[in-house]
Amino acid sequence: MPPRSLEIGAAGKTATRAIVRARTARGYSQRQLAARVSALSRPMTATALSRIECTVRRCDIDDFVAIATALGASPYTLLARSSRDRGHAERAET
């Protein structure tokens, strides 16, 4: 039986949006952020980061913490901002 891919859920998509938003706000390219993450002893290529941002690859908690640290933010802050923004968008749509 072939392995079944794991769907990226709502929390994973929220994390992805938070990463993209924080990365672009700081003016980092994917290559620059991947290098900053790798410098924290969490090896990451620009391709891996791109796959995370495009929701092709799941972002595990270790990657998320390293990415947040490389962005100069806490994981909680990234998720809280993204969740708050999502809430505003959902209210605007109704």
Coordinates of C-alpha atoms in Angstrom, one line a residue:
M1 CA 0.0 0.0 0.0
P2 CA 1.5 3.4 -1.0
P3 CA 2.0 5.9 1.8
R4 CA -0.9 8.3 2.1
S5 CA 0.1 12.0 2.0
L6 CA -1.1 14.0 5.0
E7 CA -3.3 16.9 4.2
I8 CA -2.3 20.3 5.5
G9 CA -5.0 21.4 7.9
A10 CA -6.2 24.9 9.0
A11 CA -3.4 25.3 11.6
G12 CA -0.8 24.4 9.0
K13 CA -2.2 26.9 6.5
T14 CA -2.3 29.6 9.2
A15 CA 1.3 29.0 10.0
T16 CA 2.2 29.1 6.3
R17 CA 0.5 32.5 5.9
A18 CA 2.2 33.8 9.0
I19 CA 5.6 32.8 7.6
V20 CA 5.0 34.4 4.2
R21 CA 3.6 37.6 5.8
A22 CA 6.6 37.9 8.2
R23 CA 9.2 37.1 5.6
T24 CA 7.9 39.6 3.1
A25 CA 7.4 42.3 5.8
R26 CA 11.1 41.9 6.7
G27 CA 12.2 42.0 3.1
Y28 CA 13.7 38.5 3.1
S29 CA 13.8 36.3 0.0
Q30 CA 13.2 32.6 0.5
R31 CA 16.9 32.0 0.0
Q32 CA 17.8 34.6 2.7
L33 CA 15.4 33.2 5.2
A34 CA 16.4 29.6 4.5
A35 CA 20.1 30.7 5.1
R36 CA 19.1 32.3 8.4
V37 CA 17.2 29.2 9.5
S38 CA 20.2 27.0 8.6
A39 CA 22.5 29.3 10.6
L40 CA 20.4 28.3 13.6
S41 CA 21.5 24.6 13.2
R42 CA 18.2 23.7 11.5
P43 CA 19.3 22.9 7.9
M44 CA 16.8 24.3 5.4
T45 CA 17.1 24.9 1.7
A46 CA 15.2 27.6 -0.2
T47 CA 13.4 24.8 -2.0
A48 CA 12.1 23.4 1.3
L49 CA 11.0 26.8 2.4
S50 CA 9.2 27.3 -0.9
R51 CA 7.4 24.0 -0.6
I52 CA 6.3 25.0 3.0
E53 CA 5.0 28.3 1.7
C54 CA 3.2 26.8 -1.2
T55 CA 1.6 24.1 1.2
V56 CA 3.3 21.3 -0.7
R57 CA 5.4 20.3 2.3
R58 CA 4.2 20.2 5.9
C59 CA 6.0 22.5 8.3
D60 CA 6.8 20.6 11.4
I61 CA 7.0 22.3 14.8
D62 CA 10.8 22.3 14.8
D63 CA 10.9 24.0 11.4
F64 CA 8.3 26.5 12.5
V65 CA 10.2 27.4 15.7
A66 CA 13.4 27.8 13.8
I67 CA 11.7 29.9 11.1
A68 CA 10.1 32.1 13.7
T69 CA 13.4 32.6 15.5
A70 CA 15.1 33.5 12.2
L71 CA 12.4 36.0 11.6
G72 CA 13.0 37.5 15.1
A73 CA 9.5 36.6 16.3
S74 CA 8.1 34.1 18.7
P75 CA 6.0 31.2 17.2
Y76 CA 3.1 32.3 19.3
T77 CA 3.3 35.9 18.0
L78 CA 3.3 34.7 14.4
L79 CA 0.3 32.4 14.9
A80 CA -1.6 35.0 17.0
R81 CA -1.2 37.7 14.3
S82 CA -2.2 35.3 11.5
S83 CA -5.3 34.1 13.4
R84 CA -6.3 37.6 14.3
D85 CA -6.0 38.7 10.6
R86 CA -8.0 35.7 9.6
G87 CA -10.7 36.6 12.0
H88 CA -10.9 40.1 10.6
A89 CA -11.1 38.8 7.0
E90 CA -13.9 36.3 8.0
R91 CA -15.9 39.1 9.6
A92 CA -15.5 41.3 6.5
E93 CA -16.8 38.6 4.3
T94 CA -20.0 38.2 6.2

